Amino acid sequence: HFEELKRRLETIPGIARVTATSFEPPTPAAGVFGGARLSLPGVSDDAASAPSAVASIVMPDFFETLGIPVIKGRGITAADRVDSRRVVVINRAMAEKFFPGVDPLGRTFASYGPRAEQMEIVGVVGDVMSAGTDPTPRPVFYTPYAQNPLAVMTVLMRVPEGNPMTVAREAEAVAWSLS
């Protein structure tokens, strides 16, 4: 349970922030495995030709932990629960590509799949460069872990001082204690 793991890791001295994500900042693999077809207002509803973006599930503090600026609105918070309205944060590249010339905050879209529910855009964040050779930022959207729980996530920690390996060993022991 990643929420409990996050709580426990935050008590380790030396760890400033903890979060988790379904994918680390967009990589070529995220383009293959994290791509999602989108159902956007005013765009053809044919799934085969639908536009796509990289989908990433994140826990609260994701943007703060990685230093990704929130440009407009807000990031993912602990208030984004399974029983609250479905929300999404998009990156600048997605805002410019799919919502040109308009404020995307408050607009909705869905991604194709078993849970094709409308999600309300609550924030726009900066682009993160991928690890690939193309420097052009890809459209990315981030949904809250609490609304889309996964069994496998990547835990990310910000360790501003000290020996990160010492902290990593303590974090590993905490993770094993939960298994």
Short mmCIF file of N, CA and C in Angstrom, two decimals:
data_model
loop_
_atom_site.label_atom_id
_atom_site.label_comp_id
_atom_site.label_asym_id
_atom_site.label_seq_id
_atom_site.Cartn_x
_atom_site.Cartn_y
_atom_site.Cartn_z
N HIS A 1 0.85 -1.17 0.00
CA HIS A 1 0.00 0.00 0.00
C HIS A 1 0.89 1.23 0.00
N PHE A 2 0.91 1.96 -1.10
CA PHE A 2 1.86 3.05 -1.28
C PHE A 2 1.60 4.25 -0.38
N GLU A 3 0.37 4.47 0.00
CA GLU A 3 0.09 5.60 0.90
C GLU A 3 0.73 5.36 2.27
N GLU A 4 0.66 4.12 2.77
CA GLU A 4 1.31 3.79 4.04
C GLU A 4 2.83 3.85 3.90
N LEU A 5 3.35 3.35 2.79
CA LEU A 5 4.79 3.42 2.56
C LEU A 5 5.26 4.87 2.53
N LYS A 6 4.52 5.73 1.85
CA LYS A 6 4.87 7.15 1.79
C LYS A 6 4.90 7.75 3.19
N ARG A 7 3.88 7.47 3.99
CA ARG A 7 3.83 7.99 5.37
C ARG A 7 5.05 7.56 6.18
N ARG A 8 5.42 6.29 6.07
CA ARG A 8 6.56 5.78 6.84
C ARG A 8 7.89 6.35 6.35
N LEU A 9 8.04 6.46 5.03
CA LEU A 9 9.29 6.99 4.49
C LEU A 9 9.48 8.45 4.88
N GLU A 10 8.41 9.19 5.01
CA GLU A 10 8.51 10.61 5.37
C GLU A 10 9.04 10.81 6.79
N THR A 11 9.06 9.75 7.59
CA THR A 11 9.58 9.87 8.96
C THR A 11 11.09 9.62 9.05
N ILE A 12 11.69 9.18 7.96
CA ILE A 12 13.14 8.90 7.96
C ILE A 12 13.91 10.22 7.88
N PRO A 13 14.80 10.46 8.84
CA PRO A 13 15.61 11.69 8.77
C PRO A 13 16.42 11.72 7.48
N GLY A 14 16.44 12.88 6.84
CA GLY A 14 17.19 13.05 5.60
C GLY A 14 16.32 13.04 4.37
N ILE A 15 15.11 12.50 4.49
CA ILE A 15 14.20 12.50 3.34
C ILE A 15 13.31 13.73 3.46
N ALA A 16 13.40 14.62 2.47
CA ALA A 16 12.62 15.86 2.50
C ALA A 16 11.22 15.66 1.92
N ARG A 17 11.11 14.84 0.88
CA ARG A 17 9.82 14.60 0.23
C ARG A 17 9.78 13.18 -0.32
N VAL A 18 8.59 12.63 -0.38
CA VAL A 18 8.38 11.29 -0.92
C VAL A 18 7.14 11.32 -1.80
N THR A 19 7.20 10.63 -2.90
CA THR A 19 6.04 10.48 -3.77
C THR A 19 6.21 9.17 -4.52
N ALA A 20 5.24 8.85 -5.37
CA ALA A 20 5.35 7.65 -6.21
C ALA A 20 4.62 7.94 -7.51
N THR A 21 5.02 7.22 -8.55
CA THR A 21 4.43 7.41 -9.87
C THR A 21 4.39 6.08 -10.62
N SER A 22 3.48 6.01 -11.58
CA SER A 22 3.42 4.81 -12.42
C SER A 22 4.58 4.80 -13.41
N PHE A 23 5.09 5.98 -13.75
CA PHE A 23 6.26 6.11 -14.62
C PHE A 23 7.10 7.24 -14.09
N GLU A 24 8.41 7.06 -14.16
CA GLU A 24 9.30 8.17 -13.86
C GLU A 24 9.09 9.21 -14.96
N PRO A 25 9.68 10.37 -14.84
CA PRO A 25 9.46 11.39 -15.88
C PRO A 25 9.56 10.77 -17.26
N PRO A 26 8.72 11.21 -18.19
CA PRO A 26 8.55 10.52 -19.47
C PRO A 26 9.82 10.03 -20.11
N THR A 27 9.80 8.76 -20.45
CA THR A 27 10.92 8.11 -21.11
C THR A 27 10.40 7.50 -22.40
N PRO A 28 11.26 7.03 -23.28
CA PRO A 28 10.75 6.35 -24.47
C PRO A 28 9.81 5.19 -24.11
N ALA A 29 10.09 4.47 -23.03
CA ALA A 29 9.21 3.37 -22.61
C ALA A 29 7.84 3.89 -22.21
N ALA A 30 7.80 5.06 -21.58
CA ALA A 30 6.50 5.63 -21.20
C ALA A 30 5.67 5.92 -22.43
N GLY A 31 6.34 6.29 -23.53
CA GLY A 31 5.62 6.53 -24.76
C GLY A 31 4.97 5.26 -25.29
N VAL A 32 5.62 4.13 -25.07
CA VAL A 32 5.08 2.86 -25.53
C VAL A 32 4.03 2.33 -24.55
N PHE A 33 4.37 2.33 -23.26
CA PHE A 33 3.51 1.71 -22.27
C PHE A 33 2.54 2.68 -21.60
N GLY A 34 2.83 3.98 -21.62
CA GLY A 34 2.00 4.93 -20.91
C GLY A 34 1.08 5.73 -21.79
N GLY A 35 1.07 5.45 -23.10
CA GLY A 35 0.23 6.20 -24.01
C GLY A 35 -1.24 5.88 -23.80
N ALA A 36 -2.07 6.91 -23.87
CA ALA A 36 -3.51 6.72 -23.70
C ALA A 36 -4.23 7.49 -24.80
N ARG A 37 -5.22 6.85 -25.38
CA ARG A 37 -6.08 7.52 -26.36
C ARG A 37 -7.04 8.41 -25.61
N LEU A 38 -7.29 9.61 -26.16
CA LEU A 38 -8.11 10.59 -25.47
C LEU A 38 -9.43 10.84 -26.18
N SER A 39 -10.45 11.06 -25.40
CA SER A 39 -11.75 11.50 -25.91
C SER A 39 -11.91 12.96 -25.50
N LEU A 40 -11.68 13.84 -26.48
CA LEU A 40 -11.70 15.28 -26.22
C LEU A 40 -12.96 15.91 -26.80
N PRO A 41 -13.52 16.90 -26.11
CA PRO A 41 -14.69 17.60 -26.66
C PRO A 41 -14.38 18.21 -28.02
N GLY A 42 -15.28 18.01 -28.97
CA GLY A 42 -15.10 18.60 -30.30
C GLY A 42 -14.18 17.83 -31.21
N VAL A 43 -13.66 16.68 -30.77
CA VAL A 43 -12.78 15.86 -31.60
C VAL A 43 -13.50 14.54 -31.89
N SER A 44 -13.30 13.99 -33.08
CA SER A 44 -13.94 12.74 -33.48
C SER A 44 -13.89 11.70 -32.36
N ASP A 45 -14.97 10.97 -32.19
CA ASP A 45 -15.07 9.99 -31.11
C ASP A 45 -14.63 8.59 -31.54
N ASP A 46 -13.80 8.51 -32.57
CA ASP A 46 -13.31 7.23 -33.07
C ASP A 46 -12.02 6.87 -32.32
N ALA A 47 -12.08 5.81 -31.51
CA ALA A 47 -10.93 5.44 -30.67
C ALA A 47 -9.68 5.16 -31.49
N ALA A 48 -9.84 4.60 -32.68
CA ALA A 48 -8.68 4.23 -33.49
C ALA A 48 -7.89 5.46 -33.94
N SER A 49 -8.57 6.58 -34.18
CA SER A 49 -7.86 7.77 -34.65
C SER A 49 -7.80 8.87 -33.59
N ALA A 50 -8.14 8.53 -32.35
CA ALA A 50 -8.16 9.53 -31.28
C ALA A 50 -6.76 10.03 -30.97
N PRO A 51 -6.66 11.28 -30.55
CA PRO A 51 -5.35 11.79 -30.13
C PRO A 51 -4.87 11.03 -28.89
N SER A 52 -3.57 11.10 -28.64
CA SER A 52 -3.04 10.37 -27.48
C SER A 52 -2.06 11.23 -26.70
N ALA A 53 -1.82 10.82 -25.46
CA ALA A 53 -0.87 11.48 -24.58
C ALA A 53 -0.31 10.43 -23.64
N VAL A 54 0.82 10.73 -23.04
CA VAL A 54 1.41 9.84 -22.05
C VAL A 54 0.59 9.99 -20.76
N ALA A 55 0.19 8.87 -20.18
CA ALA A 55 -0.58 8.87 -18.94
C ALA A 55 0.33 8.47 -17.79
N SER A 56 0.23 9.20 -16.69
CA SER A 56 1.04 8.89 -15.52
C SER A 56 0.17 9.03 -14.28
N ILE A 57 0.21 8.03 -13.43
CA ILE A 57 -0.50 8.07 -12.16
C ILE A 57 0.50 8.52 -11.11
N VAL A 58 0.13 9.52 -10.31
CA VAL A 58 1.07 10.06 -9.33
C VAL A 58 0.41 10.24 -7.97
N MET A 59 1.25 10.23 -6.95
CA MET A 59 0.80 10.50 -5.59
C MET A 59 1.00 11.99 -5.28
N PRO A 60 0.36 12.49 -4.22
CA PRO A 60 0.60 13.87 -3.83
C PRO A 60 2.10 14.14 -3.66
N ASP A 61 2.48 15.38 -3.85
CA ASP A 61 3.86 15.86 -3.75
C ASP A 61 4.73 15.47 -4.94
N PHE A 62 4.16 14.88 -5.97
CA PHE A 62 4.95 14.47 -7.13
C PHE A 62 5.66 15.67 -7.75
N PHE A 63 4.93 16.72 -8.08
CA PHE A 63 5.53 17.86 -8.76
C PHE A 63 6.53 18.59 -7.87
N GLU A 64 6.21 18.70 -6.59
CA GLU A 64 7.11 19.35 -5.64
C GLU A 64 8.39 18.53 -5.45
N THR A 65 8.26 17.21 -5.38
CA THR A 65 9.42 16.34 -5.18
C THR A 65 10.38 16.44 -6.36
N LEU A 66 9.84 16.49 -7.57
CA LEU A 66 10.69 16.55 -8.75
C LEU A 66 11.02 17.97 -9.19
N GLY A 67 10.48 18.97 -8.51
CA GLY A 67 10.76 20.35 -8.89
C GLY A 67 10.08 20.77 -10.18
N ILE A 68 8.97 20.16 -10.52
CA ILE A 68 8.22 20.52 -11.72
C ILE A 68 7.28 21.67 -11.34
N PRO A 69 7.40 22.82 -11.98
CA PRO A 69 6.57 23.95 -11.57
C PRO A 69 5.10 23.79 -11.96
N VAL A 70 4.23 24.20 -11.03
CA VAL A 70 2.81 24.30 -11.34
C VAL A 70 2.61 25.68 -11.96
N ILE A 71 2.23 25.71 -13.22
CA ILE A 71 2.11 26.96 -13.97
C ILE A 71 0.76 27.62 -13.72
N LYS A 72 -0.26 26.79 -13.61
CA LYS A 72 -1.62 27.30 -13.46
C LYS A 72 -2.42 26.28 -12.66
N GLY A 73 -3.28 26.76 -11.77
CA GLY A 73 -4.10 25.85 -10.99
C GLY A 73 -3.29 25.21 -9.88
N ARG A 74 -3.42 23.89 -9.76
CA ARG A 74 -2.76 23.16 -8.67
C ARG A 74 -2.28 21.81 -9.14
N GLY A 75 -1.52 21.16 -8.26
CA GLY A 75 -1.07 19.80 -8.52
C GLY A 75 -2.02 18.80 -7.91
N ILE A 76 -1.57 17.56 -7.79
CA ILE A 76 -2.34 16.49 -7.16
C ILE A 76 -2.17 16.61 -5.65
N THR A 77 -3.27 16.51 -4.90
CA THR A 77 -3.21 16.65 -3.45
C THR A 77 -3.85 15.44 -2.77
N ALA A 78 -3.70 15.38 -1.45
CA ALA A 78 -4.31 14.31 -0.67
C ALA A 78 -5.84 14.38 -0.70
N ALA A 79 -6.40 15.53 -1.06
CA ALA A 79 -7.85 15.68 -1.16
C ALA A 79 -8.43 14.99 -2.39
N ASP A 80 -7.57 14.60 -3.33
CA ASP A 80 -8.02 13.90 -4.54
C ASP A 80 -8.17 12.42 -4.23
N ARG A 81 -9.31 12.07 -3.67
CA ARG A 81 -9.58 10.72 -3.19
C ARG A 81 -10.47 9.96 -4.18
N VAL A 82 -10.64 8.68 -3.93
CA VAL A 82 -11.47 7.84 -4.78
C VAL A 82 -12.92 8.32 -4.81
N ASP A 83 -13.39 8.92 -3.71
CA ASP A 83 -14.78 9.35 -3.62
C ASP A 83 -14.96 10.82 -3.99
N SER A 84 -13.90 11.49 -4.49
CA SER A 84 -14.04 12.89 -4.91
C SER A 84 -14.10 12.95 -6.43
N ARG A 85 -14.37 14.14 -6.95
CA ARG A 85 -14.47 14.28 -8.41
C ARG A 85 -13.17 13.86 -9.06
N ARG A 86 -13.27 13.30 -10.25
CA ARG A 86 -12.10 12.83 -10.98
C ARG A 86 -11.36 14.03 -11.55
N VAL A 87 -10.07 14.14 -11.21
CA VAL A 87 -9.28 15.28 -11.65
C VAL A 87 -8.04 14.82 -12.40
N VAL A 88 -7.44 15.78 -13.10
CA VAL A 88 -6.25 15.51 -13.89
C VAL A 88 -5.43 16.80 -13.95
N VAL A 89 -4.12 16.64 -14.00
CA VAL A 89 -3.19 17.74 -14.23
C VAL A 89 -2.51 17.45 -15.55
N ILE A 90 -2.39 18.46 -16.40
CA ILE A 90 -1.76 18.26 -17.71
C ILE A 90 -0.48 19.09 -17.79
N ASN A 91 0.41 18.68 -18.68
CA ASN A 91 1.62 19.48 -18.86
C ASN A 91 1.37 20.56 -19.92
N ARG A 92 2.32 21.48 -20.00
CA ARG A 92 2.19 22.62 -20.93
C ARG A 92 2.03 22.13 -22.37
N ALA A 93 2.79 21.10 -22.76
CA ALA A 93 2.71 20.59 -24.14
C ALA A 93 1.29 20.10 -24.45
N MET A 94 0.65 19.45 -23.50
CA MET A 94 -0.72 18.97 -23.72
C MET A 94 -1.69 20.15 -23.79
N ALA A 95 -1.50 21.14 -22.94
CA ALA A 95 -2.37 22.32 -22.97
C ALA A 95 -2.27 23.02 -24.32
N GLU A 96 -1.05 23.17 -24.82
CA GLU A 96 -0.86 23.87 -26.09
C GLU A 96 -1.37 23.06 -27.29
N LYS A 97 -1.25 21.74 -27.22
CA LYS A 97 -1.67 20.91 -28.34
C LYS A 97 -3.18 20.72 -28.41
N PHE A 98 -3.81 20.45 -27.26
CA PHE A 98 -5.23 20.09 -27.27
C PHE A 98 -6.17 21.20 -26.81
N PHE A 99 -5.62 22.27 -26.22
CA PHE A 99 -6.44 23.39 -25.75
C PHE A 99 -5.81 24.71 -26.17
N PRO A 100 -5.49 24.86 -27.47
CA PRO A 100 -4.79 26.07 -27.92
C PRO A 100 -5.67 27.31 -27.76
N GLY A 101 -5.07 28.35 -27.20
CA GLY A 101 -5.76 29.63 -27.11
C GLY A 101 -6.87 29.71 -26.08
N VAL A 102 -7.06 28.66 -25.29
CA VAL A 102 -8.11 28.70 -24.26
C VAL A 102 -7.51 28.26 -22.92
N ASP A 103 -8.14 28.67 -21.85
CA ASP A 103 -7.71 28.24 -20.52
C ASP A 103 -8.20 26.81 -20.30
N PRO A 104 -7.29 25.84 -20.12
CA PRO A 104 -7.74 24.46 -19.96
C PRO A 104 -8.35 24.15 -18.59
N LEU A 105 -8.11 25.01 -17.59
CA LEU A 105 -8.64 24.73 -16.25
C LEU A 105 -10.17 24.66 -16.30
N GLY A 106 -10.69 23.61 -15.67
CA GLY A 106 -12.14 23.40 -15.63
C GLY A 106 -12.67 22.61 -16.81
N ARG A 107 -11.89 22.45 -17.86
CA ARG A 107 -12.32 21.65 -19.01
C ARG A 107 -12.18 20.17 -18.67
N THR A 108 -12.87 19.34 -19.41
CA THR A 108 -12.84 17.90 -19.13
C THR A 108 -12.46 17.11 -20.37
N PHE A 109 -11.96 15.90 -20.13
CA PHE A 109 -11.73 14.92 -21.18
C PHE A 109 -11.70 13.55 -20.52
N ALA A 110 -11.73 12.52 -21.33
CA ALA A 110 -11.66 11.15 -20.84
C ALA A 110 -10.58 10.42 -21.64
N SER A 111 -10.07 9.34 -21.06
CA SER A 111 -9.18 8.48 -21.83
C SER A 111 -9.92 7.17 -22.05
N TYR A 112 -9.69 6.57 -23.21
CA TYR A 112 -10.36 5.31 -23.52
C TYR A 112 -9.86 4.22 -22.59
N GLY A 113 -10.72 3.29 -22.26
CA GLY A 113 -10.33 2.19 -21.39
C GLY A 113 -11.48 1.81 -20.48
N PRO A 114 -11.21 0.90 -19.55
CA PRO A 114 -12.28 0.40 -18.68
C PRO A 114 -12.88 1.49 -17.78
N ARG A 115 -12.12 2.53 -17.48
CA ARG A 115 -12.63 3.61 -16.62
C ARG A 115 -12.61 4.91 -17.42
N ALA A 116 -13.40 4.99 -18.45
CA ALA A 116 -13.42 6.15 -19.33
C ALA A 116 -14.30 7.27 -18.77
N GLU A 117 -14.02 7.66 -17.55
CA GLU A 117 -14.78 8.73 -16.92
C GLU A 117 -14.19 10.09 -17.28
N GLN A 118 -15.06 11.11 -17.30
CA GLN A 118 -14.59 12.46 -17.54
C GLN A 118 -13.72 12.92 -16.36
N MET A 119 -12.61 13.57 -16.69
CA MET A 119 -11.70 14.10 -15.67
C MET A 119 -11.63 15.61 -15.88
N GLU A 120 -11.68 16.35 -14.77
CA GLU A 120 -11.59 17.81 -14.85
C GLU A 120 -10.15 18.26 -14.69
N ILE A 121 -9.70 19.11 -15.59
CA ILE A 121 -8.34 19.65 -15.52
C ILE A 121 -8.28 20.67 -14.39
N VAL A 122 -7.42 20.40 -13.40
CA VAL A 122 -7.28 21.30 -12.25
C VAL A 122 -5.92 22.00 -12.23
N GLY A 123 -5.01 21.61 -13.11
CA GLY A 123 -3.70 22.24 -13.10
C GLY A 123 -2.94 22.00 -14.39
N VAL A 124 -2.00 22.91 -14.65
CA VAL A 124 -1.07 22.79 -15.77
C VAL A 124 0.32 22.92 -15.18
N VAL A 125 1.19 21.97 -15.53
CA VAL A 125 2.56 21.97 -15.00
C VAL A 125 3.56 22.08 -16.14
N GLY A 126 4.79 22.37 -15.76
CA GLY A 126 5.86 22.48 -16.74
C GLY A 126 6.14 21.15 -17.42
N ASP A 127 6.74 21.24 -18.58
CA ASP A 127 7.13 20.04 -19.33
C ASP A 127 8.39 19.44 -18.74
N VAL A 128 8.52 18.14 -18.85
CA VAL A 128 9.71 17.41 -18.43
C VAL A 128 10.31 16.79 -19.68
N MET A 129 11.57 17.01 -19.90
CA MET A 129 12.22 16.46 -21.08
C MET A 129 12.34 14.95 -20.93
N SER A 130 12.10 14.25 -22.02
CA SER A 130 12.19 12.79 -21.97
C SER A 130 13.64 12.37 -22.13
N ALA A 131 13.88 11.09 -21.86
CA ALA A 131 15.22 10.55 -21.97
C ALA A 131 15.56 10.18 -23.41
N GLY A 132 14.62 10.36 -24.32
CA GLY A 132 14.86 10.02 -25.72
C GLY A 132 15.69 11.07 -26.43
N THR A 133 15.86 10.89 -27.73
CA THR A 133 16.67 11.82 -28.52
C THR A 133 15.86 13.00 -29.02
N ASP A 134 14.53 12.95 -29.00
CA ASP A 134 13.69 14.04 -29.46
C ASP A 134 13.49 15.03 -28.31
N PRO A 135 13.95 16.27 -28.47
CA PRO A 135 13.82 17.24 -27.37
C PRO A 135 12.42 17.84 -27.24
N THR A 136 11.53 17.53 -28.17
CA THR A 136 10.17 18.09 -28.13
C THR A 136 9.38 17.45 -27.00
N PRO A 137 8.85 18.24 -26.06
CA PRO A 137 8.05 17.66 -24.97
C PRO A 137 6.78 17.01 -25.51
N ARG A 138 6.45 15.87 -24.95
CA ARG A 138 5.24 15.15 -25.35
C ARG A 138 4.09 15.54 -24.44
N PRO A 139 2.85 15.51 -24.94
CA PRO A 139 1.70 15.74 -24.07
C PRO A 139 1.63 14.66 -22.99
N VAL A 140 1.48 15.10 -21.74
CA VAL A 140 1.41 14.19 -20.60
C VAL A 140 0.27 14.63 -19.71
N PHE A 141 -0.48 13.63 -19.18
CA PHE A 141 -1.46 13.96 -18.15
C PHE A 141 -1.23 13.08 -16.94
N TYR A 142 -1.49 13.67 -15.77
CA TYR A 142 -1.22 13.04 -14.49
C TYR A 142 -2.53 12.88 -13.72
N THR A 143 -2.82 11.66 -13.28
CA THR A 143 -4.02 11.42 -12.49
C THR A 143 -3.63 10.96 -11.08
N PRO A 144 -4.50 11.20 -10.10
CA PRO A 144 -4.16 10.85 -8.72
C PRO A 144 -4.15 9.33 -8.48
N TYR A 145 -3.14 8.88 -7.76
CA TYR A 145 -3.04 7.47 -7.38
C TYR A 145 -4.30 7.00 -6.65
N ALA A 146 -4.85 7.81 -5.76
CA ALA A 146 -6.02 7.41 -4.98
C ALA A 146 -7.23 7.12 -5.88
N GLN A 147 -7.27 7.75 -7.05
CA GLN A 147 -8.38 7.53 -7.98
C GLN A 147 -8.06 6.45 -9.00
N ASN A 148 -6.81 6.03 -9.07
CA ASN A 148 -6.35 5.02 -10.04
C ASN A 148 -5.26 4.16 -9.43
N PRO A 149 -5.54 3.45 -8.33
CA PRO A 149 -4.47 2.70 -7.66
C PRO A 149 -3.89 1.58 -8.53
N LEU A 150 -2.58 1.44 -8.44
CA LEU A 150 -1.86 0.39 -9.15
C LEU A 150 -1.10 -0.46 -8.14
N ALA A 151 -0.77 -1.66 -8.53
CA ALA A 151 0.00 -2.56 -7.66
C ALA A 151 1.49 -2.27 -7.74
N VAL A 152 1.94 -1.66 -8.85
CA VAL A 152 3.36 -1.39 -9.04
C VAL A 152 3.53 0.11 -9.29
N MET A 153 4.38 0.72 -8.49
CA MET A 153 4.68 2.14 -8.64
C MET A 153 6.18 2.33 -8.41
N THR A 154 6.72 3.44 -8.89
CA THR A 154 8.10 3.81 -8.63
C THR A 154 8.09 4.86 -7.54
N VAL A 155 8.81 4.60 -6.46
CA VAL A 155 8.89 5.54 -5.35
C VAL A 155 10.05 6.50 -5.61
N LEU A 156 9.78 7.79 -5.44
CA LEU A 156 10.78 8.83 -5.64
C LEU A 156 10.96 9.61 -4.34
N MET A 157 12.21 9.85 -3.96
CA MET A 157 12.48 10.57 -2.72
C MET A 157 13.46 11.70 -2.99
N ARG A 158 13.23 12.83 -2.33
CA ARG A 158 14.19 13.95 -2.40
C ARG A 158 15.02 13.91 -1.13
N VAL A 159 16.33 13.76 -1.32
CA VAL A 159 17.28 13.70 -0.21
C VAL A 159 18.26 14.85 -0.42
N PRO A 160 17.99 16.02 0.20
CA PRO A 160 18.81 17.19 -0.08
C PRO A 160 20.18 17.19 0.57
N GLU A 161 20.35 16.45 1.65
CA GLU A 161 21.64 16.46 2.36
C GLU A 161 22.00 15.05 2.80
N GLY A 162 23.24 14.87 3.15
CA GLY A 162 23.67 13.58 3.68
C GLY A 162 23.94 12.58 2.58
N ASN A 163 24.13 11.34 3.00
CA ASN A 163 24.45 10.26 2.09
C ASN A 163 23.16 9.60 1.61
N PRO A 164 22.82 9.75 0.33
CA PRO A 164 21.58 9.15 -0.16
C PRO A 164 21.55 7.63 -0.03
N MET A 165 22.70 6.97 -0.06
CA MET A 165 22.73 5.51 0.05
C MET A 165 22.32 5.06 1.45
N THR A 166 22.71 5.83 2.48
CA THR A 166 22.29 5.50 3.85
C THR A 166 20.78 5.60 3.96
N VAL A 167 20.24 6.67 3.42
CA VAL A 167 18.78 6.87 3.43
C VAL A 167 18.11 5.78 2.61
N ALA A 168 18.69 5.41 1.48
CA ALA A 168 18.10 4.38 0.63
C ALA A 168 18.03 3.04 1.36
N ARG A 169 19.07 2.71 2.13
CA ARG A 169 19.04 1.46 2.90
C ARG A 169 17.93 1.47 3.94
N GLU A 170 17.76 2.61 4.61
CA GLU A 170 16.66 2.73 5.59
C GLU A 170 15.31 2.63 4.89
N ALA A 171 15.19 3.27 3.73
CA ALA A 171 13.93 3.23 2.98
C ALA A 171 13.63 1.81 2.52
N GLU A 172 14.65 1.09 2.09
CA GLU A 172 14.47 -0.29 1.67
C GLU A 172 13.97 -1.15 2.84
N ALA A 173 14.51 -0.95 4.02
CA ALA A 173 14.08 -1.72 5.20
C ALA A 173 12.63 -1.42 5.52
N VAL A 174 12.23 -0.17 5.40
CA VAL A 174 10.83 0.20 5.64
C VAL A 174 9.93 -0.48 4.61
N ALA A 175 10.33 -0.46 3.36
CA ALA A 175 9.52 -1.09 2.31
C ALA A 175 9.36 -2.59 2.54
N TRP A 176 10.46 -3.27 2.92
CA TRP A 176 10.38 -4.71 3.18
C TRP A 176 9.51 -5.01 4.40
N SER A 177 9.48 -4.11 5.36
CA SER A 177 8.67 -4.35 6.56
C SER A 177 7.18 -4.33 6.25
N LEU A 178 6.80 -3.72 5.14
CA LEU A 178 5.38 -3.67 4.75
C LEU A 178 4.96 -4.85 3.89
N SER A 179 5.91 -5.62 3.38
CA SER A 179 5.56 -6.71 2.46
C SER A 179 5.12 -7.96 3.19
#
